């Protein structure tokens, strides 16, 4: 595993590896900076290792030998053609808790265990809460998850099933976050919010490693991912940049993010255009994050990656959801936004026919059954 530094994404202040602030003193999110100068790996180095994301241990933060894992990673890929583009679907809902967020939770809770933490507090609308709850249980760490009052019942039940305490909060997503922070301060538990935790992003980046290895290290021309808090986009972009730095792929792909017209704060930052207020009960609830802490950082990453933020309507999402289901891929509406956006990118010429595109599918459809049934979407 690699040595690392913890550094503010904005002011540059550094913290030692064993420090546990959840944000910088300036109020901005922190990042993990790995020292890859001494890492010597080849494309063949990973062959024969366990089929989990921890097969890439050299490229993950050095957190001792006690990894908190439930076998996450090396999720299947399915090849298809969309509008002439060669698409690789990465089925990242084939995970212990049914979403890609198990990657982040595995590293976050590995660090929590390394630090000797006894209790953590999280705030989430669903999938991240389930992942943190599951991995906290695996680590033997007490967990309390704050959720919006209208959080999907199925996701709340899943969080509780792992032994975590669930606290429902009336009000906005910001009020849920504030309640979680108050509890962390009152109880002394560590706030492990996935929107802030840089170690969560370290886990997410393994999606890029796996996808590159699974297609024979040929790389991709573009990647399209849903954007809520932006952790997925930041993780994928970081992963591909590191692979290019190590010479494992020729160059990183362009990275496109997807937001719904009903809630598009990163699009607004990137384009300087107001789209509208976020809806209370959006179809793609996983990307309905009104004020993502890493919003400016995500916008910068999109520019650096030569990509863009694509807006999709509910009708686009439903069409993509049904198209994927007919392929045998049953996903949440949030996951379907990636396909909806790809079709727009092809139509606009931002993605050329014949290019290779990675589309991570991030959440299992069973997690959204109540919404799918209520809206009669399938």
Tab-separated table of C-alpha atoms in Angstrom:
chain	number	residue	atom	x	y	z
A	1	UNK	CA	0.000	0.000	0.000
A	2	UNK	CA	1.121	3.552	-0.717
A	3	UNK	CA	2.148	6.247	1.747
A	4	UNK	CA	-0.090	9.290	1.643
A	5	UNK	CA	-0.745	12.865	2.742
A	6	UNK	CA	-4.055	14.507	3.610
A	7	UNK	CA	-4.369	17.907	1.973
A	8	UNK	CA	-7.088	20.542	1.606
A	9	UNK	CA	-8.625	20.715	-1.859
A	10	UNK	CA	-8.722	24.516	-1.705
A	11	UNK	CA	-6.186	26.154	0.643
A	12	UNK	CA	-3.508	23.444	0.504
A	13	UNK	CA	-3.191	22.927	4.276
A	14	UNK	CA	-1.757	19.490	5.080
A	15	UNK	CA	-2.608	17.049	7.871
A	16	UNK	CA	-0.683	13.962	9.061
A	17	UNK	CA	-1.958	10.521	7.967
A	18	UNK	CA	-3.293	9.699	11.434
A	19	UNK	CA	-5.262	12.949	11.753
A	20	UNK	CA	-9.032	12.562	11.664
A	21	UNK	CA	-10.637	15.925	10.782
A	22	UNK	CA	-13.655	15.512	8.528
A	23	UNK	CA	-12.905	18.835	6.814
A	24	UNK	CA	-10.140	21.433	6.635
A	25	UNK	CA	-9.939	24.317	9.085
A	26	UNK	CA	-10.901	26.578	6.165
A	27	UNK	CA	-14.163	24.642	5.825
A	28	UNK	CA	-13.414	22.882	2.537
A	29	UNK	CA	-13.088	19.143	1.821
A	30	UNK	CA	-9.823	17.250	2.189
A	31	UNK	CA	-8.095	15.009	-0.352
A	32	UNK	CA	-5.769	12.027	-0.099
A	33	UNK	CA	-2.503	12.436	-2.020
A	34	UNK	CA	-0.674	9.159	-2.629
A	35	UNK	CA	3.062	8.906	-3.198
A	36	UNK	CA	3.267	6.734	-6.316
A	37	UNK	CA	6.942	7.476	-6.978
A	38	UNK	CA	8.036	4.176	-5.430
A	39	UNK	CA	5.173	2.115	-6.848
A	40	UNK	CA	6.419	-0.295	-9.499
A	41	UNK	CA	3.621	-2.313	-11.070
A	42	UNK	CA	3.010	-3.845	-14.469
A	43	UNK	CA	-0.168	-4.917	-16.203
A	44	UNK	CA	0.591	-8.500	-15.212
A	45	UNK	CA	1.166	-7.746	-11.521
A	46	UNK	CA	-2.496	-8.149	-10.584
A	47	UNK	CA	-3.103	-11.507	-12.278
A	48	UNK	CA	-3.883	-14.320	-9.867
A	49	UNK	CA	-4.788	-12.033	-6.997
A	50	UNK	CA	-8.154	-12.206	-5.178
A	51	UNK	CA	-11.019	-10.880	-7.281
A	52	UNK	CA	-11.810	-7.885	-5.084
A	53	UNK	CA	-10.898	-4.225	-5.370
A	54	UNK	CA	-8.110	-4.819	-2.833
A	55	UNK	CA	-6.104	-6.614	-5.535
A	56	UNK	CA	-4.809	-3.094	-6.280
A	57	UNK	CA	-3.350	-2.672	-2.801
A	58	UNK	CA	-0.237	-0.827	-4.020
A	59	UNK	CA	-2.474	1.956	-5.298
A	60	UNK	CA	-4.496	2.383	-2.108
A	61	UNK	CA	-3.580	4.260	1.101
A	62	UNK	CA	-1.414	2.372	3.565
A	63	UNK	CA	-3.792	1.678	6.464
A	64	UNK	CA	-2.243	-1.314	8.175
A	65	UNK	CA	-2.989	-4.948	7.495
A	66	UNK	CA	-6.576	-5.174	8.738
A	67	UNK	CA	-8.754	-4.541	5.688
A	68	UNK	CA	-12.523	-4.282	6.182
A	69	UNK	CA	-13.905	-6.138	3.188
A	70	UNK	CA	-17.054	-7.986	2.172
A	71	UNK	CA	-15.630	-9.162	-1.152
A	72	UNK	CA	-16.521	-5.968	-3.017
A	73	UNK	CA	-15.222	-5.259	-6.501
A	74	UNK	CA	-14.364	-6.947	-9.803
A	75	UNK	CA	-17.970	-6.441	-10.829
A	76	UNK	CA	-19.028	-7.791	-14.241
A	77	UNK	CA	-18.793	-5.895	-17.510
A	78	UNK	CA	-21.193	-6.212	-20.437
A	79	UNK	CA	-20.284	-5.028	-23.933
A	80	UNK	CA	-22.901	-3.379	-26.157
A	81	UNK	CA	-23.334	-0.865	-28.966
A	82	UNK	CA	-25.198	2.410	-28.420
A	83	UNK	CA	-25.677	4.719	-31.377
A	84	UNK	CA	-22.529	3.358	-32.989
A	85	UNK	CA	-20.387	3.796	-29.872
A	86	UNK	CA	-18.754	0.756	-28.286
A	87	UNK	CA	-20.089	0.691	-24.721
A	88	UNK	CA	-18.801	-1.206	-21.709
A	89	UNK	CA	-21.405	-1.375	-18.955
A	90	UNK	CA	-19.749	-1.875	-15.580
A	91	UNK	CA	-22.329	-3.586	-13.349
A	92	UNK	CA	-21.308	-1.914	-10.122
A	93	UNK	CA	-24.621	-2.739	-8.503
A	94	UNK	CA	-23.398	-6.345	-8.185
A	95	UNK	CA	-22.011	-5.510	-4.756
A	96	UNK	CA	-22.629	-6.687	-1.166
A	97	UNK	CA	-25.148	-3.890	-0.468
A	98	UNK	CA	-26.274	-3.362	-4.069
A	99	UNK	CA	-24.415	-0.188	-5.018
A	100	UNK	CA	-20.993	1.116	-6.036
A	101	UNK	CA	-20.687	2.869	-2.680
A	102	UNK	CA	-19.395	-0.330	-1.110
A	103	UNK	CA	-16.038	0.587	-2.668
A	104	UNK	CA	-15.847	3.810	-0.704
A	105	UNK	CA	-17.234	2.294	2.485
A	106	UNK	CA	-14.607	-0.450	2.462
A	107	UNK	CA	-11.716	2.040	2.491
A	108	UNK	CA	-13.464	4.490	4.841
A	109	UNK	CA	-14.139	1.800	7.447
A	110	UNK	CA	-10.692	0.281	6.997
A	111	UNK	CA	-9.306	3.677	7.970
A	112	UNK	CA	-11.791	4.023	10.834
A	113	UNK	CA	-10.599	0.684	12.202
A	114	UNK	CA	-6.954	1.718	11.711
A	115	UNK	CA	-7.630	4.881	13.718
A	116	UNK	CA	-9.249	2.826	16.486
A	117	UNK	CA	-12.642	4.525	16.162
A	118	UNK	CA	-15.524	3.013	18.115
A	119	UNK	CA	-18.499	4.824	16.580
A	120	UNK	CA	-19.300	6.676	13.351
A	121	UNK	CA	-22.105	8.965	12.210
A	122	UNK	CA	-23.257	9.318	8.603
A	123	UNK	CA	-26.003	11.216	6.785
A	124	UNK	CA	-27.410	9.751	3.592
A	125	UNK	CA	-30.510	9.457	1.459
A	126	UNK	CA	-29.988	5.722	1.102
A	127	UNK	CA	-27.198	3.840	-0.673
A	128	UNK	CA	-24.239	5.378	1.145
A	129	UNK	CA	-25.995	4.855	4.457
A	130	UNK	CA	-26.469	1.174	3.680
A	131	UNK	CA	-22.833	0.784	2.661
A	132	UNK	CA	-21.455	2.579	5.727
A	133	UNK	CA	-23.808	0.588	7.987
A	134	UNK	CA	-22.764	-2.750	6.479
A	135	UNK	CA	-19.037	-2.093	6.648
A	136	UNK	CA	-19.294	-0.598	10.132
A	137	UNK	CA	-20.920	-3.837	11.224
A	138	UNK	CA	-18.146	-5.840	9.565
A	139	UNK	CA	-15.563	-3.669	11.359
A	140	UNK	CA	-17.268	-3.950	14.752
A	141	UNK	CA	-17.879	-0.196	14.875
A	142	UNK	CA	-21.163	1.323	16.084
A	143	UNK	CA	-23.005	3.296	13.409
A	144	UNK	CA	-25.783	5.875	13.395
A	145	UNK	CA	-27.248	7.053	10.076
A	146	UNK	CA	-29.334	10.201	9.668
A	147	UNK	CA	-31.761	10.101	6.739
A	148	UNK	CA	-34.395	12.444	5.302
A	149	UNK	CA	-37.920	11.873	6.571
A	150	UNK	CA	-38.974	10.728	3.078
A	151	UNK	CA	-36.036	8.351	2.506
A	152	UNK	CA	-37.133	5.173	0.649
A	153	UNK	CA	-38.454	2.583	3.099
A	154	UNK	CA	-36.510	-0.227	1.480
A	155	UNK	CA	-33.204	1.576	1.926
A	156	UNK	CA	-34.005	2.483	5.532
A	157	UNK	CA	-34.845	-1.162	6.269
A	158	UNK	CA	-31.568	-2.245	4.697
A	159	UNK	CA	-29.581	0.201	6.873
A	160	UNK	CA	-31.328	-1.073	10.012
A	161	UNK	CA	-30.740	-4.696	9.045
A	162	UNK	CA	-26.990	-4.232	9.556
A	163	UNK	CA	-27.548	-3.117	13.136
A	164	UNK	CA	-27.152	0.615	12.547
A	165	UNK	CA	-29.420	3.105	14.273
A	166	UNK	CA	-31.504	5.176	11.844
A	167	UNK	CA	-32.610	8.703	12.694
A	168	UNK	CA	-35.181	10.328	10.417
A	169	UNK	CA	-34.950	14.111	10.082
A	170	UNK	CA	-37.681	16.448	8.886
A	171	UNK	CA	-36.466	19.097	6.476
A	172	UNK	CA	-33.921	19.594	3.714
A	173	UNK	CA	-30.818	17.539	2.961
A	174	UNK	CA	-28.792	20.309	4.644
A	175	UNK	CA	-30.851	19.909	7.812
A	176	UNK	CA	-30.171	16.162	7.799
A	177	UNK	CA	-26.454	16.902	7.568
A	178	UNK	CA	-26.658	19.448	10.393
A	179	UNK	CA	-28.411	16.911	12.628
A	180	UNK	CA	-25.684	14.338	11.973
A	181	UNK	CA	-22.950	16.843	12.806
A	182	UNK	CA	-24.688	17.806	16.048
A	183	UNK	CA	-24.865	14.154	17.043
A	184	UNK	CA	-21.181	13.605	16.260
A	185	UNK	CA	-20.247	16.595	18.426
A	186	UNK	CA	-22.574	15.514	21.242
A	187	UNK	CA	-21.549	11.871	21.346
A	188	UNK	CA	-17.914	12.063	20.308
A	189	UNK	CA	-18.542	9.703	17.390
A	190	UNK	CA	-16.561	10.305	14.205
A	191	UNK	CA	-18.448	11.988	11.361
A	192	UNK	CA	-17.748	9.809	8.326
A	193	UNK	CA	-19.961	11.625	5.812
A	194	UNK	CA	-19.322	10.196	2.351
A	195	UNK	CA	-19.748	13.606	0.721
A	196	UNK	CA	-16.667	14.776	2.630
A	197	UNK	CA	-14.510	11.734	3.388
A	198	UNK	CA	-11.517	11.609	0.996
A	199	UNK	CA	-10.911	7.944	1.789
A	200	UNK	CA	-14.337	7.165	0.350
A	201	UNK	CA	-13.082	8.527	-2.979
A	202	UNK	CA	-9.971	6.338	-2.708
A	203	UNK	CA	-12.255	3.322	-2.750
A	204	UNK	CA	-14.326	4.619	-5.655
A	205	UNK	CA	-11.276	5.013	-7.906
A	206	UNK	CA	-10.826	1.223	-7.999
A	207	UNK	CA	-13.752	1.126	-10.430
A	208	UNK	CA	-11.407	2.663	-13.010
A	209	UNK	CA	-8.647	0.157	-12.250
A	210	UNK	CA	-10.996	-2.785	-12.676
A	211	UNK	CA	-12.601	-1.532	-15.870
A	212	UNK	CA	-9.204	-0.941	-17.471
A	213	UNK	CA	-7.969	-4.398	-16.513
A	214	UNK	CA	-11.196	-6.078	-17.643
A	215	UNK	CA	-10.873	-4.682	-21.184
A	216	UNK	CA	-7.212	-5.636	-21.479
A	217	UNK	CA	-5.789	-2.233	-20.479
A	218	UNK	CA	-6.826	-0.692	-23.803
A	219	UNK	CA	-8.441	2.234	-22.006
A	220	UNK	CA	-11.540	4.194	-22.985
A	221	UNK	CA	-12.225	7.339	-24.982
A	222	UNK	CA	-14.928	8.539	-22.590
A	223	UNK	CA	-16.660	7.740	-19.309
A	224	UNK	CA	-20.182	8.863	-18.364
A	225	UNK	CA	-21.223	8.868	-14.698
A	226	UNK	CA	-24.132	10.195	-12.591
A	227	UNK	CA	-23.178	13.197	-10.435
A	228	UNK	CA	-24.764	13.904	-7.059
A	229	UNK	CA	-22.060	14.626	-4.502
A	230	UNK	CA	-19.500	14.080	-7.262
A	231	UNK	CA	-17.516	11.372	-5.486
A	232	UNK	CA	-17.970	8.893	-8.332
A	233	UNK	CA	-16.701	11.335	-10.947
A	234	UNK	CA	-13.744	12.410	-8.807
A	235	UNK	CA	-12.851	8.815	-8.003
A	236	UNK	CA	-13.068	7.565	-11.580
A	237	UNK	CA	-11.054	10.515	-12.888
A	238	UNK	CA	-8.401	10.014	-10.204
A	239	UNK	CA	-8.193	6.301	-10.939
A	240	UNK	CA	-7.648	6.748	-14.664
A	241	UNK	CA	-5.114	9.542	-14.105
A	242	UNK	CA	-3.119	7.285	-11.789
A	243	UNK	CA	-3.195	4.436	-14.316
A	244	UNK	CA	-1.855	6.791	-16.990
A	245	UNK	CA	0.821	8.130	-14.614
A	246	UNK	CA	1.986	4.565	-13.964
A	247	UNK	CA	1.993	3.719	-17.672
A	248	UNK	CA	-0.726	1.080	-17.353
A	249	UNK	CA	-2.921	2.890	-19.905
A	250	UNK	CA	-1.882	5.342	-22.615
A	251	UNK	CA	-4.056	8.254	-21.493
A	252	UNK	CA	-7.092	8.942	-19.294
A	253	UNK	CA	-10.510	9.238	-20.954
A	254	UNK	CA	-12.753	12.262	-21.169
A	255	UNK	CA	-15.141	12.243	-18.225
A	256	UNK	CA	-18.756	13.385	-18.492
A	257	UNK	CA	-21.087	13.849	-15.550
A	258	UNK	CA	-24.869	13.621	-15.593
A	259	UNK	CA	-27.346	15.705	-13.644
A	260	UNK	CA	-31.117	15.993	-13.847
A	261	UNK	CA	-32.681	19.226	-15.027
A	262	UNK	CA	-34.547	19.197	-11.702
A	263	UNK	CA	-31.302	19.468	-9.663
A	264	UNK	CA	-28.057	20.492	-11.370
A	265	UNK	CA	-25.744	22.474	-9.062
A	266	UNK	CA	-22.499	21.291	-10.697
A	267	UNK	CA	-23.835	22.141	-14.158
A	268	UNK	CA	-24.658	25.605	-12.833
A	269	UNK	CA	-21.123	26.019	-11.463
A	270	UNK	CA	-19.576	24.849	-14.718
A	271	UNK	CA	-21.753	26.872	-17.090
A	272	UNK	CA	-22.722	29.828	-14.913
A	273	UNK	CA	-26.375	29.271	-15.743
A	274	UNK	CA	-29.232	28.836	-13.294
A	275	UNK	CA	-31.353	25.760	-14.046
A	276	UNK	CA	-33.842	25.692	-11.175
A	277	UNK	CA	-34.477	24.683	-7.573
A	278	UNK	CA	-34.084	21.014	-6.626
A	279	UNK	CA	-37.337	19.054	-6.420
A	280	UNK	CA	-38.464	17.475	-3.158
A	281	UNK	CA	-39.046	13.976	-4.579
A	282	UNK	CA	-36.961	13.650	-7.751
A	283	UNK	CA	-37.012	10.565	-9.939
A	284	UNK	CA	-33.219	10.181	-9.762
A	285	UNK	CA	-32.843	10.803	-6.032
A	286	UNK	CA	-29.234	9.609	-5.980
A	287	UNK	CA	-28.087	12.700	-7.888
A	288	UNK	CA	-30.354	15.202	-6.125
A	289	UNK	CA	-27.721	16.889	-3.944
A	290	UNK	CA	-28.496	20.643	-3.854
A	291	UNK	CA	-25.173	21.887	-2.427
A	292	UNK	CA	-22.441	19.264	-2.857
A	293	UNK	CA	-19.398	20.163	-0.711
A	294	UNK	CA	-17.074	19.154	-3.527
A	295	UNK	CA	-19.055	20.947	-6.236
A	296	UNK	CA	-16.274	23.368	-7.280
A	297	UNK	CA	-13.758	20.519	-7.241
A	298	UNK	CA	-16.027	18.393	-9.458
A	299	UNK	CA	-16.467	21.263	-11.926
A	300	UNK	CA	-12.677	21.678	-12.134
A	301	UNK	CA	-12.211	17.936	-12.672
A	302	UNK	CA	-14.705	17.941	-15.544
A	303	UNK	CA	-12.783	20.747	-17.246
A	304	UNK	CA	-9.460	19.014	-16.648
A	305	UNK	CA	-10.876	15.772	-18.059
A	306	UNK	CA	-12.091	17.488	-21.230
A	307	UNK	CA	-15.687	16.561	-20.463
A	308	UNK	CA	-18.920	18.285	-19.552
A	309	UNK	CA	-22.016	17.999	-17.386
A	310	UNK	CA	-25.020	16.737	-19.345
A	311	UNK	CA	-28.587	17.526	-18.308
A	312	UNK	CA	-31.338	14.914	-18.668
A	313	UNK	CA	-35.112	15.076	-18.238
A	314	UNK	CA	-37.251	12.506	-16.425
A	315	UNK	CA	-38.501	11.237	-19.780
A	316	UNK	CA	-34.922	10.550	-20.893
A	317	UNK	CA	-34.255	8.653	-17.666
A	318	UNK	CA	-37.367	6.493	-17.971
A	319	UNK	CA	-36.538	5.608	-21.585
A	320	UNK	CA	-33.002	4.590	-20.589
A	321	UNK	CA	-34.301	2.641	-17.580
A	322	UNK	CA	-36.597	0.608	-19.822
A	323	UNK	CA	-33.892	0.089	-22.442
A	324	UNK	CA	-31.506	-1.292	-19.844
A	325	UNK	CA	-34.195	-3.534	-18.349
A	326	UNK	CA	-34.829	-5.073	-21.781
A	327	UNK	CA	-31.116	-5.894	-21.917
A	328	UNK	CA	-31.470	-7.721	-18.589
A	329	UNK	CA	-29.942	-4.880	-16.558
A	330	UNK	CA	-32.304	-3.872	-13.740
A	331	UNK	CA	-31.045	-0.620	-12.235
A	332	UNK	CA	-32.177	2.387	-10.238
A	333	UNK	CA	-33.307	5.506	-12.121
A	334	UNK	CA	-30.083	7.243	-11.043
A	335	UNK	CA	-28.017	4.563	-12.800
A	336	UNK	CA	-30.040	4.949	-15.990
A	337	UNK	CA	-29.058	8.622	-16.277
A	338	UNK	CA	-25.658	7.574	-17.671
A	339	UNK	CA	-27.227	5.917	-20.723
A	340	UNK	CA	-29.655	8.811	-21.178
A	341	UNK	CA	-26.717	11.229	-21.182
A	342	UNK	CA	-24.651	9.112	-23.569
A	343	UNK	CA	-27.411	9.272	-26.168
A	344	UNK	CA	-27.396	13.070	-25.884
A	345	UNK	CA	-23.606	13.170	-26.183
A	346	UNK	CA	-23.722	11.071	-29.349
A	347	UNK	CA	-26.479	13.240	-30.834
A	348	UNK	CA	-24.497	16.413	-30.106
A	349	UNK	CA	-21.264	14.984	-31.512
A	350	UNK	CA	-19.386	15.176	-28.203
A	351	UNK	CA	-18.976	11.404	-28.364
A	352	UNK	CA	-18.201	10.039	-31.815
A	353	UNK	CA	-19.599	6.863	-33.247
A	354	UNK	CA	-16.905	4.229	-32.947
A	355	UNK	CA	-15.481	5.583	-29.698
A	356	UNK	CA	-15.195	3.329	-26.654
A	357	UNK	CA	-17.265	4.458	-23.666
A	358	UNK	CA	-17.432	3.206	-20.074
A	359	UNK	CA	-20.850	3.418	-18.386
A	360	UNK	CA	-20.868	2.395	-14.712
A	361	UNK	CA	-24.294	1.190	-13.539
A	362	UNK	CA	-24.265	2.177	-9.905
A	363	UNK	CA	-27.371	0.930	-8.078
A	364	UNK	CA	-29.576	-2.185	-8.214
A	365	UNK	CA	-33.187	-1.723	-9.326
A	366	UNK	CA	-34.514	-3.612	-6.307
A	367	UNK	CA	-33.390	-0.656	-4.179
A	368	UNK	CA	-35.933	1.558	-5.935
A	369	UNK	CA	-38.900	-0.824	-6.083
A	370	UNK	CA	-41.192	1.491	-4.124
A	371	UNK	CA	-40.546	4.348	-6.556
A	372	UNK	CA	-40.763	2.147	-9.656
A	373	UNK	CA	-44.090	0.706	-8.492
A	374	UNK	CA	-45.537	4.034	-7.358
A	375	UNK	CA	-44.716	5.743	-10.656
A	376	UNK	CA	-45.448	2.648	-12.779
A	377	UNK	CA	-42.192	3.067	-14.641
A	378	UNK	CA	-41.691	-0.531	-15.784
